[in-house]
PDB file of C-alpha atoms and ligand atoms in Angstrom:
ATOM      1  CA  MET Q 156       0.000   0.000   0.000  1.00  0.00           C
ATOM      2  CA  GLU Q 157       1.322   3.406  -0.944  1.00  0.00           C
ATOM      3  CA  LEU Q 158      -1.329   5.589   0.605  1.00  0.00           C
ATOM      4  CA  LEU Q 159      -3.255   5.364   3.861  1.00  0.00           C
ATOM      5  CA  ILE Q 160      -6.170   7.736   3.313  1.00  0.00           C
ATOM      6  CA  ASP Q 161      -6.402   9.835   6.458  1.00  0.00           C
ATOM      7  CA  GLY Q 162     -10.058  10.703   7.052  1.00  0.00           C
ATOM      8  CA  LYS Q 163      -9.306  12.311  10.370  1.00  0.00           C
ATOM      9  CA  ARG Q 164      -6.944  14.828   8.782  1.00  0.00           C
ATOM     10  CA  ILE Q 165      -9.163  15.489   5.761  1.00  0.00           C
ATOM     11  CA  SER Q 166     -12.315  15.945   7.863  1.00  0.00           C
ATOM     12  CA  GLN Q 167     -10.432  18.407  10.093  1.00  0.00           C
ATOM     13  CA  GLU Q 168      -9.257  20.294   6.989  1.00  0.00           C
ATOM     14  CA  ILE Q 169     -12.883  20.556   5.773  1.00  0.00           C
ATOM     15  CA  LYS Q 170     -14.169  21.691   9.177  1.00  0.00           C
ATOM     16  CA  ASP Q 171     -11.447  24.351   9.331  1.00  0.00           C
ATOM     17  CA  GLU Q 172     -12.409  25.635   5.860  1.00  0.00           C
ATOM     18  CA  LEU Q 173     -16.065  25.720   6.928  1.00  0.00           C
ATOM     19  CA  ARG Q 174     -15.201  27.573  10.139  1.00  0.00           C
ATOM     20  CA  GLU Q 175     -13.497  30.263   8.058  1.00  0.00           C
ATOM     21  CA  ARG Q 176     -16.426  30.432   5.630  1.00  0.00           C
ATOM     22  CA  MET Q 177     -18.853  30.679   8.551  1.00  0.00           C
ATOM     23  CA  ALA Q 178     -16.842  33.547  10.057  1.00  0.00           C
ATOM     24  CA  GLU Q 179     -17.111  35.375   6.703  1.00  0.00           C
ATOM     25  CA  LEU Q 180     -20.848  34.731   6.571  1.00  0.00           C
ATOM     26  CA  LYS Q 181     -21.288  36.016  10.129  1.00  0.00           C
ATOM     27  CA  ALA Q 182     -19.330  39.135   9.246  1.00  0.00           C
ATOM     28  CA  GLN Q 183     -21.957  39.718   6.526  1.00  0.00           C
ATOM     29  CA  GLY Q 184     -24.707  39.232   9.107  1.00  0.00           C
ATOM     30  CA  ALA Q 185     -25.696  35.693   8.033  1.00  0.00           C
ATOM     31  CA  GLU Q 186     -26.276  32.856  10.491  1.00  0.00           C
ATOM     32  CA  ARG Q 187     -26.787  29.130  10.099  1.00  0.00           C
ATOM     33  CA  CYS Q 188     -28.816  26.990  12.461  1.00  0.00           C
ATOM     34  CA  LEU Q 189     -29.236  23.206  12.563  1.00  0.00           C
ATOM     35  CA  ALA Q 190     -32.125  21.636  14.497  1.00  0.00           C
ATOM     36  CA  VAL Q 191     -31.269  18.143  15.745  1.00  0.00           C
ATOM     37  CA  ILE Q 192     -34.115  15.900  16.878  1.00  0.00           C
ATOM     38  CA  GLN Q 193     -33.557  12.687  18.818  1.00  0.00           C
ATOM     39  CA  VAL Q 194     -36.445  10.469  19.891  1.00  0.00           C
ATOM     40  CA  GLY Q 195     -35.609   8.099  22.752  1.00  0.00           C
ATOM     41  CA  ASN Q 196     -32.158   7.569  24.238  1.00  0.00           C
ATOM     42  CA  ASP Q 197     -30.428   4.918  22.149  1.00  0.00           C
ATOM     43  CA  PRO Q 198     -26.805   5.216  23.401  1.00  0.00           C
ATOM     44  CA  ALA Q 199     -25.205   5.114  19.919  1.00  0.00           C
ATOM     45  CA  SER Q 200     -27.616   7.826  18.701  1.00  0.00           C
ATOM     46  CA  SER Q 201     -26.794   9.963  21.744  1.00  0.00           C
ATOM     47  CA  VAL Q 202     -23.074   9.785  20.854  1.00  0.00           C
ATOM     48  CA  TYR Q 203     -23.796  10.771  17.219  1.00  0.00           C
ATOM     49  CA  VAL Q 204     -26.030  13.661  18.313  1.00  0.00           C
ATOM     50  CA  ARG Q 205     -23.425  14.892  20.791  1.00  0.00           C
ATOM     51  CA  ASN Q 206     -20.717  14.801  18.102  1.00  0.00           C
ATOM     52  CA  LYS Q 207     -22.942  16.673  15.648  1.00  0.00           C
ATOM     53  CA  LYS Q 208     -23.575  19.398  18.218  1.00  0.00           C
ATOM     54  CA  LYS Q 209     -19.835  19.625  18.974  1.00  0.00           C
ATOM     55  CA  ALA Q 210     -19.075  19.979  15.252  1.00  0.00           C
ATOM     56  CA  CYS Q 211     -21.679  22.776  14.994  1.00  0.00           C
ATOM     57  CA  GLU Q 212     -19.991  24.624  17.847  1.00  0.00           C
ATOM     58  CA  TYR Q 213     -16.567  24.223  16.228  1.00  0.00           C
ATOM     59  CA  VAL Q 214     -17.674  25.453  12.820  1.00  0.00           C
ATOM     60  CA  GLY Q 215     -19.861  28.257  14.198  1.00  0.00           C
ATOM     61  CA  VAL Q 216     -23.265  26.863  13.238  1.00  0.00           C
ATOM     62  CA  ASP Q 217     -25.974  27.396  15.886  1.00  0.00           C
ATOM     63  CA  SER Q 218     -27.738  24.251  16.974  1.00  0.00           C
ATOM     64  CA  LEU Q 219     -31.154  23.616  18.471  1.00  0.00           C
ATOM     65  CA  SER Q 220     -31.535  20.361  20.294  1.00  0.00           C
ATOM     66  CA  TYR Q 221     -34.802  18.459  20.740  1.00  0.00           C
ATOM     67  CA  GLU Q 222     -34.559  15.371  22.947  1.00  0.00           C
ATOM     68  CA  LEU Q 223     -37.980  13.753  22.871  1.00  0.00           C
ATOM     69  CA  PRO Q 224     -39.008  10.767  25.008  1.00  0.00           C
ATOM     70  CA  ALA Q 225     -39.168   7.329  23.317  1.00  0.00           C
ATOM     71  CA  GLU Q 226     -42.978   7.252  23.650  1.00  0.00           C
ATOM     72  CA  THR Q 227     -43.445  10.481  21.638  1.00  0.00           C
ATOM     73  CA  ALA Q 228     -46.362  10.085  19.211  1.00  0.00           C
ATOM     74  CA  GLU Q 229     -45.577  10.270  15.492  1.00  0.00           C
ATOM     75  CA  GLU Q 230     -47.995  13.191  15.081  1.00  0.00           C
ATOM     76  CA  GLU Q 231     -46.135  15.136  17.784  1.00  0.00           C
ATOM     77  CA  LEU Q 232     -42.828  14.637  15.952  1.00  0.00           C
ATOM     78  CA  LEU Q 233     -44.424  15.621  12.633  1.00  0.00           C
ATOM     79  CA  ALA Q 234     -45.855  18.762  14.241  1.00  0.00           C
ATOM     80  CA  LEU Q 235     -42.373  19.736  15.498  1.00  0.00           C
ATOM     81  CA  ILE Q 236     -40.915  19.196  12.006  1.00  0.00           C
ATOM     82  CA  ARG Q 237     -43.673  21.342  10.476  1.00  0.00           C
ATOM     83  CA  GLU Q 238     -42.935  24.093  13.008  1.00  0.00           C
ATOM     84  CA  LEU Q 239     -39.189  23.959  12.191  1.00  0.00           C
ATOM     85  CA  ASN Q 240     -39.950  23.920   8.440  1.00  0.00           C
ATOM     86  CA  GLY Q 241     -41.712  27.242   8.933  1.00  0.00           C
ATOM     87  CA  ARG Q 242     -38.991  28.911  11.011  1.00  0.00           C
ATOM     88  CA  PRO Q 243     -36.836  31.223   8.883  1.00  0.00           C
ATOM     89  CA  ASP Q 244     -33.978  31.081  11.436  1.00  0.00           C
ATOM     90  CA  VAL Q 245     -33.586  27.281  10.999  1.00  0.00           C
ATOM     91  CA  ASN Q 246     -31.653  26.187   7.877  1.00  0.00           C
ATOM     92  CA  GLY Q 247     -31.251  22.498   8.563  1.00  0.00           C
ATOM     93  CA  ILE Q 248     -33.380  19.813  10.219  1.00  0.00           C
ATOM     94  CA  LEU Q 249     -31.908  16.474  11.161  1.00  0.00           C
ATOM     95  CA  VAL Q 250     -33.861  13.594  12.689  1.00  0.00           C
ATOM     96  CA  GLN Q 251     -31.456  11.079  14.193  1.00  0.00           C
ATOM     97  CA  LEU Q 252     -32.184   7.517  13.031  1.00  0.00           C
ATOM     98  CA  PRO Q 253     -33.212   4.906  13.983  1.00  0.00           C
ATOM     99  CA  LEU Q 254     -36.604   6.028  15.310  1.00  0.00           C
ATOM    100  CA  PRO Q 255     -38.652   3.995  17.809  1.00  0.00           C
ATOM    101  CA  ARG Q 256     -40.670   1.272  16.064  1.00  0.00           C
ATOM    102  CA  HIS Q 257     -44.081   2.944  16.453  1.00  0.00           C
ATOM    103  CA  ILE Q 258     -42.925   5.878  14.292  1.00  0.00           C
ATOM    104  CA  ASN Q 259     -42.925   5.551  10.498  1.00  0.00           C
ATOM    105  CA  GLU Q 260     -39.466   6.648   9.359  1.00  0.00           C
ATOM    106  CA  GLU Q 261     -40.541   7.300   5.776  1.00  0.00           C
ATOM    107  CA  ARG Q 262     -43.377   9.654   6.792  1.00  0.00           C
ATOM    108  CA  VAL Q 263     -40.958  11.551   9.060  1.00  0.00           C
ATOM    109  CA  LEU Q 264     -38.258  11.962   6.406  1.00  0.00           C
ATOM    110  CA  LEU Q 265     -40.882  13.050   3.870  1.00  0.00           C
ATOM    111  CA  ALA Q 266     -42.137  15.719   6.280  1.00  0.00           C
ATOM    112  CA  ILE Q 267     -38.798  17.567   6.342  1.00  0.00           C
ATOM    113  CA  ALA Q 268     -38.788  20.405   3.803  1.00  0.00           C
ATOM    114  CA  PRO Q 269     -36.327  19.377   1.032  1.00  0.00           C
ATOM    115  CA  GLU Q 270     -34.544  22.743   1.295  1.00  0.00           C
ATOM    116  CA  LYS Q 271     -33.784  21.984   4.998  1.00  0.00           C
ATOM    117  CA  ASP Q 272     -32.986  18.281   4.522  1.00  0.00           C
ATOM    118  CA  VAL Q 273     -29.246  18.498   5.293  1.00  0.00           C
ATOM    119  CA  ASP Q 274     -29.012  14.679   5.546  1.00  0.00           C
ATOM    120  CA  GLY Q 275     -30.043  14.436   1.864  1.00  0.00           C
ATOM    121  CA  PHE Q 276     -32.547  11.630   2.488  1.00  0.00           C
ATOM    122  CA  HIS Q 277     -35.709  13.320   1.113  1.00  0.00           C
ATOM    123  CA  PRO Q 278     -36.892  11.842  -2.214  1.00  0.00           C
ATOM    124  CA  VAL Q 279     -36.689  15.303  -3.818  1.00  0.00           C
ATOM    125  CA  ASN Q 280     -32.977  15.515  -2.972  1.00  0.00           C
ATOM    126  CA  VAL Q 281     -32.388  11.894  -3.991  1.00  0.00           C
ATOM    127  CA  GLY Q 282     -34.172  12.617  -7.284  1.00  0.00           C
ATOM    128  CA  ASN Q 283     -32.161  15.801  -7.853  1.00  0.00           C
ATOM    129  CA  LEU Q 284     -28.951  13.825  -7.432  1.00  0.00           C
ATOM    130  CA  SER Q 285     -30.116  11.265 -10.002  1.00  0.00           C
ATOM    131  CA  ILE Q 286     -31.023  13.843 -12.622  1.00  0.00           C
ATOM    132  CA  GLY Q 287     -28.003  16.059 -12.002  1.00  0.00           C
ATOM    133  CA  ARG Q 288     -29.787  19.003 -10.367  1.00  0.00           C
ATOM    134  CA  PRO Q 289     -28.466  20.852  -7.291  1.00  0.00           C
ATOM    135  CA  GLY Q 290     -29.663  19.472  -3.956  1.00  0.00           C
ATOM    136  CA  TYR Q 291     -28.451  18.112  -0.649  1.00  0.00           C
ATOM    137  CA  VAL Q 292     -26.390  14.941  -0.969  1.00  0.00           C
ATOM    138  CA  SER Q 293     -26.254  12.157   1.617  1.00  0.00           C
ATOM    139  CA  CYS Q 294     -23.258  12.913   3.867  1.00  0.00           C
ATOM    140  CA  THR Q 295     -21.354   9.601   3.995  1.00  0.00           C
ATOM    141  CA  PRO Q 296     -21.068   9.103   0.204  1.00  0.00           C
ATOM    142  CA  ALA Q 297     -20.318  12.821  -0.251  1.00  0.00           C
ATOM    143  CA  GLY Q 298     -17.502  12.303   2.268  1.00  0.00           C
ATOM    144  CA  VAL Q 299     -16.088   9.420   0.212  1.00  0.00           C
ATOM    145  CA  ILE Q 300     -15.856  11.688  -2.859  1.00  0.00           C
ATOM    146  CA  GLN Q 301     -13.964  14.273  -0.786  1.00  0.00           C
ATOM    147  CA  LEU Q 302     -11.571  11.595   0.507  1.00  0.00           C
ATOM    148  CA  LEU Q 303     -10.795  10.556  -3.079  1.00  0.00           C
ATOM    149  CA  LYS Q 304     -10.433  14.083  -4.437  1.00  0.00           C
ATOM    150  CA  ARG Q 305      -8.345  15.384  -1.568  1.00  0.00           C
ATOM    151  CA  SER Q 306      -6.060  12.336  -1.823  1.00  0.00           C
ATOM    152  CA  GLY Q 307      -5.394  13.105  -5.503  1.00  0.00           C
ATOM    153  CA  ILE Q 308      -7.259  10.030  -6.756  1.00  0.00           C
ATOM    154  CA  GLU Q 309      -8.873  10.564 -10.131  1.00  0.00           C
ATOM    155  CA  ILE Q 310     -12.398   9.173 -10.605  1.00  0.00           C
ATOM    156  CA  GLU Q 311     -13.063  10.132 -14.223  1.00  0.00           C
ATOM    157  CA  GLY Q 312     -12.957   7.139 -16.569  1.00  0.00           C
ATOM    158  CA  LYS Q 313     -12.142   4.732 -13.730  1.00  0.00           C
ATOM    159  CA  GLU Q 314     -13.889   1.407 -13.085  1.00  0.00           C
ATOM    160  CA  CYS Q 315     -15.764   2.046  -9.839  1.00  0.00           C
ATOM    161  CA  VAL Q 316     -17.502  -0.812  -8.029  1.00  0.00           C
ATOM    162  CA  VAL Q 317     -19.876  -0.109  -5.140  1.00  0.00           C
ATOM    163  CA  LEU Q 318     -20.588  -3.051  -2.891  1.00  0.00           C
ATOM    164  CA  GLY Q 319     -24.037  -2.373  -1.388  1.00  0.00           C
ATOM    165  CA  ARG Q 320     -27.188  -0.639  -2.637  1.00  0.00           C
ATOM    166  CA  SER Q 321     -28.733   0.939   0.466  1.00  0.00           C
ATOM    167  CA  ASN Q 322     -30.581   4.237   0.090  1.00  0.00           C
ATOM    168  CA  ILE Q 323     -28.219   6.072   2.430  1.00  0.00           C
ATOM    169  CA  VAL Q 324     -24.864   4.766   1.180  1.00  0.00           C
ATOM    170  CA  GLY Q 325     -24.717   2.429  -1.843  1.00  0.00           C
ATOM    171  CA  LYS Q 326     -27.141   4.121  -4.238  1.00  0.00           C
ATOM    172  CA  PRO Q 327     -26.093   7.759  -3.644  1.00  0.00           C
ATOM    173  CA  MET Q 328     -22.449   6.603  -3.724  1.00  0.00           C
ATOM    174  CA  ALA Q 329     -22.974   5.131  -7.185  1.00  0.00           C
ATOM    175  CA  MET Q 330     -24.724   8.317  -8.375  1.00  0.00           C
ATOM    176  CA  LEU Q 331     -21.895  10.525  -7.093  1.00  0.00           C
ATOM    177  CA  LEU Q 332     -19.198   8.396  -8.738  1.00  0.00           C
ATOM    178  CA  LEU Q 333     -21.211   8.596 -11.961  1.00  0.00           C
ATOM    179  CA  ARG Q 334     -21.451  12.393 -11.579  1.00  0.00           C
ATOM    180  CA  GLU Q 335     -17.633  12.397 -11.365  1.00  0.00           C
ATOM    181  CA  ASN Q 336     -17.555  10.454 -14.668  1.00  0.00           C
ATOM    182  CA  GLY Q 337     -16.594   7.087 -13.208  1.00  0.00           C
ATOM    183  CA  THR Q 338     -17.807   3.889 -14.895  1.00  0.00           C
ATOM    184  CA  VAL Q 339     -19.959   2.468 -12.140  1.00  0.00           C
ATOM    185  CA  THR Q 340     -21.124  -1.037 -11.223  1.00  0.00           C
ATOM    186  CA  ILE Q 341     -23.322  -1.707  -8.182  1.00  0.00           C
ATOM    187  CA  CYS Q 342     -23.161  -5.116  -6.469  1.00  0.00           C
ATOM    188  CA  HIS Q 343     -25.566  -6.519  -3.872  1.00  0.00           C
ATOM    189  CA  SER Q 344     -26.559  -9.729  -2.154  1.00  0.00           C
ATOM    190  CA  ARG Q 345     -27.931 -11.298  -5.392  1.00  0.00           C
ATOM    191  CA  THR Q 346     -24.874 -10.427  -7.502  1.00  0.00           C
ATOM    192  CA  GLN Q 347     -23.283 -13.483  -9.082  1.00  0.00           C
ATOM    193  CA  ASN Q 348     -19.538 -13.962  -9.475  1.00  0.00           C
ATOM    194  CA  LEU Q 349     -18.977 -11.088  -7.067  1.00  0.00           C
ATOM    195  CA  LYS Q 350     -15.190 -11.324  -6.923  1.00  0.00           C
ATOM    196  CA  GLU Q 351     -14.898 -11.281 -10.726  1.00  0.00           C
ATOM    197  CA  ILE Q 352     -16.644  -7.906 -10.678  1.00  0.00           C
ATOM    198  CA  THR Q 353     -14.857  -6.410  -7.668  1.00  0.00           C
ATOM    199  CA  ARG Q 354     -11.477  -7.461  -9.133  1.00  0.00           C
ATOM    200  CA  ARG Q 355     -12.164  -5.153 -12.090  1.00  0.00           C
ATOM    201  CA  ALA Q 356     -12.407  -2.144  -9.798  1.00  0.00           C
ATOM    202  CA  ASP Q 357      -9.892   0.685  -9.886  1.00  0.00           C
ATOM    203  CA  ILE Q 358     -11.938   2.117  -7.002  1.00  0.00           C
ATOM    204  CA  LEU Q 359     -13.879  -0.275  -4.752  1.00  0.00           C
ATOM    205  CA  VAL Q 360     -16.290   1.143  -2.170  1.00  0.00           C
ATOM    206  CA  ALA Q 361     -17.358  -1.418   0.431  1.00  0.00           C
ATOM    207  CA  ALA Q 362     -20.716  -0.655   2.082  1.00  0.00           C
ATOM    208  CA  VAL Q 363     -21.877  -4.177   2.701  1.00  0.00           C
ATOM    209  CA  GLY Q 364     -22.442  -4.094   6.467  1.00  0.00           C
ATOM    210  CA  LYS Q 365     -20.432  -7.285   7.135  1.00  0.00           C
ATOM    211  CA  PRO Q 366     -17.205  -7.184   9.196  1.00  0.00           C
ATOM    212  CA  LYS Q 367     -14.018  -7.839   7.168  1.00  0.00           C
ATOM    213  CA  PHE Q 368     -16.084  -9.152   4.212  1.00  0.00           C
ATOM    214  CA  VAL Q 369     -13.708  -7.790   1.546  1.00  0.00           C
ATOM    215  CA  ASP Q 370     -10.334  -9.541   1.700  1.00  0.00           C
ATOM    216  CA  GLY Q 371      -7.326  -9.414  -0.616  1.00  0.00           C
ATOM    217  CA  ASP Q 372      -8.990 -11.886  -2.977  1.00  0.00           C
ATOM    218  CA  PHE Q 373     -11.667  -9.297  -3.898  1.00  0.00           C
ATOM    219  CA  ILE Q 374      -9.271  -6.722  -5.313  1.00  0.00           C
ATOM    220  CA  LYS Q 375      -6.787  -6.277  -8.100  1.00  0.00           C
ATOM    221  CA  ASP Q 376      -3.253  -5.040  -7.528  1.00  0.00           C
ATOM    222  CA  GLY Q 377      -3.124  -1.276  -7.166  1.00  0.00           C
ATOM    223  CA  ALA Q 378      -6.837  -0.750  -6.398  1.00  0.00           C
ATOM    224  CA  VAL Q 379      -8.156   2.059  -4.223  1.00  0.00           C
ATOM    225  CA  VAL Q 380     -10.319   0.552  -1.467  1.00  0.00           C
ATOM    226  CA  ILE Q 381     -12.754   2.672   0.522  1.00  0.00           C
ATOM    227  CA  ASP Q 382     -14.241   1.068   3.618  1.00  0.00           C
ATOM    228  CA  VAL Q 383     -17.603   2.520   4.694  1.00  0.00           C
ATOM    229  CA  GLY Q 384     -18.385  -0.235   7.227  1.00  0.00           C
ATOM    230  CA  ILE Q 385     -18.344   0.294  10.978  1.00  0.00           C
ATOM    231  CA  HIS Q 386     -18.536  -2.672  13.331  1.00  0.00           C
ATOM    232  CA  ARG Q 387     -17.597  -3.177  16.943  1.00  0.00           C
ATOM    233  CA  ASN Q 388     -16.222  -6.585  17.913  1.00  0.00           C
ATOM    234  CA  ALA Q 389     -16.688  -8.386  21.257  1.00  0.00           C
ATOM    235  CA  GLU Q 390     -13.737  -6.495  22.802  1.00  0.00           C
ATOM    236  CA  GLY Q 391     -15.246  -3.166  21.720  1.00  0.00           C
ATOM    237  CA  LYS Q 392     -12.662  -2.620  18.946  1.00  0.00           C
ATOM    238  CA  LEU Q 393     -13.827  -1.044  15.690  1.00  0.00           C
ATOM    239  CA  CYS Q 394     -13.380  -2.688  12.300  1.00  0.00           C
ATOM    240  CA  GLY Q 395     -14.825  -2.151   8.831  1.00  0.00           C
ATOM    241  CA  ASP Q 396     -16.234  -4.157   5.924  1.00  0.00           C
ATOM    242  CA  VAL Q 397     -12.660  -4.586   4.661  1.00  0.00           C
ATOM    243  CA  ASP Q 398     -10.064  -6.978   6.025  1.00  0.00           C
ATOM    244  CA  PHE Q 399      -7.363  -4.327   6.169  1.00  0.00           C
ATOM    245  CA  ALA Q 400      -4.479  -6.751   6.839  1.00  0.00           C
ATOM    246  CA  SER Q 401      -5.052  -8.773   3.661  1.00  0.00           C
ATOM    247  CA  VAL Q 402      -6.128  -5.856   1.412  1.00  0.00           C
ATOM    248  CA  ALA Q 403      -3.375  -3.360   2.315  1.00  0.00           C
ATOM    249  CA  PRO Q 404      -0.431  -5.278   0.753  1.00  0.00           C
ATOM    250  CA  LYS Q 405      -2.225  -5.425  -2.656  1.00  0.00           C
ATOM    251  CA  ALA Q 406      -3.952  -2.050  -2.755  1.00  0.00           C
ATOM    252  CA  TYR Q 407      -2.581   1.337  -3.822  1.00  0.00           C
ATOM    253  CA  ALA Q 408      -4.683   3.142  -1.215  1.00  0.00           C
ATOM    254  CA  VAL Q 409      -7.007   2.111   1.628  1.00  0.00           C
ATOM    255  CA  THR Q 410      -9.094   3.924   4.232  1.00  0.00           C
ATOM    256  CA  PRO Q 411      -8.605   2.678   7.795  1.00  0.00           C
ATOM    257  CA  VAL Q 412     -11.390   2.012  10.323  1.00  0.00           C
ATOM    258  CA  PRO Q 413     -11.464   3.996  12.528  1.00  0.00           C
ATOM    259  CA  GLY Q 414     -10.139   7.216  11.012  1.00  0.00           C
ATOM    260  CA  GLY Q 415     -11.257   6.796   7.392  1.00  0.00           C
ATOM    261  CA  VAL Q 416     -14.805   7.389   6.148  1.00  0.00           C
ATOM    262  CA  GLY Q 417     -16.294   7.705   9.674  1.00  0.00           C
ATOM    263  CA  PRO Q 418     -15.129  11.266  10.500  1.00  0.00           C
ATOM    264  CA  MET Q 419     -16.148  12.485   7.021  1.00  0.00           C
ATOM    265  CA  THR Q 420     -19.893  12.074   7.599  1.00  0.00           C
ATOM    266  CA  ILE Q 421     -20.134  14.861  10.183  1.00  0.00           C
ATOM    267  CA  ALA Q 422     -17.756  17.091   8.189  1.00  0.00           C
ATOM    268  CA  MET Q 423     -20.080  16.791   5.164  1.00  0.00           C
ATOM    269  CA  LEU Q 424     -23.136  17.446   7.347  1.00  0.00           C
ATOM    270  CA  MET Q 425     -21.437  20.684   8.400  1.00  0.00           C
ATOM    271  CA  ALA Q 426     -20.696  21.474   4.734  1.00  0.00           C
ATOM    272  CA  ASN Q 427     -24.397  21.046   3.927  1.00  0.00           C
ATOM    273  CA  CYS Q 428     -25.347  23.325   6.853  1.00  0.00           C
ATOM    274  CA  VAL Q 429     -22.872  26.078   5.964  1.00  0.00           C
ATOM    275  CA  ASN Q 430     -23.047  26.009   2.158  1.00  0.00           C
ATOM    276  CA  GLY Q 431     -26.738  25.187   1.702  1.00  0.00           C
ATOM    277  CA  ILE Q 432     -27.799  24.081  -1.746  1.00  0.00           C
ATOM    278  CA  GLU Q 433     -25.315  25.493  -4.200  1.00  0.00           C
ATOM    279  CA  GLU Q 434     -26.868  26.441  -7.527  1.00  0.00           C
TER     280      GLU Q 434
HETATM  281  P1  LIG B 291     -27.293  -1.995   4.639  1.00  0.00           P
HETATM  282  O1  LIG B 291     -28.504  -1.153   4.526  1.00  0.00           O
HETATM  283  O2  LIG B 291     -27.297  -3.213   5.514  1.00  0.00           O
HETATM  284  O3  LIG B 291     -26.881  -2.437   3.150  1.00  0.00           O
HETATM  285  C1  LIG B 291     -25.917  -3.420   2.909  1.00  0.00           C
HETATM  286  C2  LIG B 291     -25.858  -3.692   1.433  1.00  0.00           C
HETATM  287  O4  LIG B 291     -24.901  -4.735   1.224  1.00  0.00           O
HETATM  288  C3  LIG B 291     -27.179  -4.176   0.824  1.00  0.00           C
HETATM  289  O5  LIG B 291     -27.405  -3.510  -0.391  1.00  0.00           O
HETATM  290  C4  LIG B 291     -26.950  -5.669   0.620  1.00  0.00           C
HETATM  291  O6  LIG B 291     -27.596  -6.211  -0.541  1.00  0.00           O
HETATM  292  C5  LIG B 291     -25.464  -5.751   0.405  1.00  0.00           C
HETATM  293  N1  LIG B 291     -24.962  -7.054   0.801  1.00  0.00           N
HETATM  294  C6  LIG B 291     -25.202  -7.725   1.944  1.00  0.00           C
HETATM  295  N2  LIG B 291     -24.579  -8.928   1.924  1.00  0.00           N
HETATM  296  C7  LIG B 291     -23.952  -9.019   0.739  1.00  0.00           C
HETATM  297  C8  LIG B 291     -23.160 -10.018   0.125  1.00  0.00           C
HETATM  298  N3  LIG B 291     -22.893 -11.173   0.745  1.00  0.00           N
HETATM  299  N4  LIG B 291     -22.672  -9.782  -1.103  1.00  0.00           N
HETATM  300  C9  LIG B 291     -22.930  -8.616  -1.747  1.00  0.00           C
HETATM  301  N5  LIG B 291     -23.681  -7.628  -1.215  1.00  0.00           N
HETATM  302  C10 LIG B 291     -24.198  -7.834   0.010  1.00  0.00           C
HETATM  303  O7  LIG B 291     -26.043  -1.136   5.130  1.00  0.00           O
HETATM  304  P2  LIG B 291     -25.719   0.441   4.931  1.00  0.00           P
HETATM  305  O8  LIG B 291     -26.643   1.248   5.768  1.00  0.00           O
HETATM  306  O9  LIG B 291     -25.538   0.758   3.509  1.00  0.00           O
HETATM  307  O10 LIG B 291     -24.292   0.478   5.648  1.00  0.00           O
HETATM  308  C11 LIG B 291     -23.193  -0.280   5.184  1.00  0.00           C
HETATM  309  C12 LIG B 291     -22.073  -0.220   6.218  1.00  0.00           C
HETATM  310  O11 LIG B 291     -21.657   1.127   6.357  1.00  0.00           O
HETATM  311  C13 LIG B 291     -22.478  -0.657   7.626  1.00  0.00           C
HETATM  312  O12 LIG B 291     -21.374  -1.314   8.215  1.00  0.00           O
HETATM  313  C14 LIG B 291     -22.777   0.634   8.342  1.00  0.00           C
HETATM  314  O13 LIG B 291     -22.556   0.544   9.739  1.00  0.00           O
HETATM  315  C15 LIG B 291     -21.767   1.532   7.717  1.00  0.00           C
HETATM  316  N6  LIG B 291     -22.139   2.967   7.685  1.00  0.00           N
HETATM  317  C16 LIG B 291     -21.155   3.844   7.994  1.00  0.00           C
HETATM  318  C17 LIG B 291     -21.403   5.202   7.958  1.00  0.00           C
HETATM  319  C18 LIG B 291     -20.290   6.156   8.281  1.00  0.00           C
HETATM  320  O14 LIG B 291     -20.528   7.277   8.681  1.00  0.00           O
HETATM  321  N7  LIG B 291     -19.042   5.749   8.070  1.00  0.00           N
HETATM  322  C19 LIG B 291     -22.660   5.681   7.599  1.00  0.00           C
HETATM  323  C20 LIG B 291     -23.645   4.766   7.240  1.00  0.00           C
HETATM  324  C21 LIG B 291     -23.363   3.410   7.283  1.00  0.00           C
HETATM  325  P3  LIG B 291     -29.213  -6.314  -0.697  1.00  0.00           P
HETATM  326  O15 LIG B 291     -29.658  -4.922  -1.030  1.00  0.00           O
HETATM  327  O16 LIG B 291     -29.384  -7.257  -1.818  1.00  0.00           O
HETATM  328  O17 LIG B 291     -29.727  -6.807   0.615  1.00  0.00           O
END
């Protein structure tokens, strides 16, 4: 491996640029405000919410925090979203997932005004990405593009294989690589001859949700391997969808877990909050 892609450094670089941009905006009298809604007290969600609020503070984005009890009725949550949709001082609305089972996630995400949907999950934003119109883009795949670009890795004309087709990672990832003029293949659980396809990849993005699924046998020599997976083993140690030890000797570049894609998600959320939808 020639290059260990350092997501911690790159995410810090992005947050520092955003902090400067935010200071300029404030000097012109503009503010940004993100409303973060958490329903229930899932410990992992609480950590994510805390980190998002910390990032807001660092960058200079105001944040409003709504911590609702787990038994909150769906209608109550929808009413709060409608209120925030109507508030001119709120630019972004984020509902931390997962939601308690009695709340319909799709109805909630649909209720967020597309122009405040900084997570990029609303069908209008997903549709805009597919047809090449400006809109908010899902933060994790947007972060992967930044990792590639800021590591000097060209996407145009390259064979890009995305392993996984979820709505929040795999599909928007494929669309973004296509937007960058990559030649994109999407693989999933029904794909046949998986390794034959992944071995064609100049850039392989693993978002399969299975610890250490991608080993050295999946890649060709000199590939760039991006690991979106996050898993915690029995000892509490983090690992990804990629078996780093067997992939690193063959690859040109790899992202580590932790310290690769993970820190990029919040950096890109901050970029969405500060920059808004760029026409
Ligand atoms: P997901 O919804 O579980 O999707 C996994 C995808 O992998 C599905 O499309 C599935 O195919 C495919 N898949 C499963 N087994 C496969 C197999 N044996 N061969 C080929 N494809 C297979 O997961 P996700 O939400 O996209 O997340 C993926 C990983 O990224 C997880 O580890 C998650 O924790 C992590 N993640 C990280 C961040 C971050 O900030 N770094 C953000 C989001 C997610 P089917 O569609 O056919 O079922």
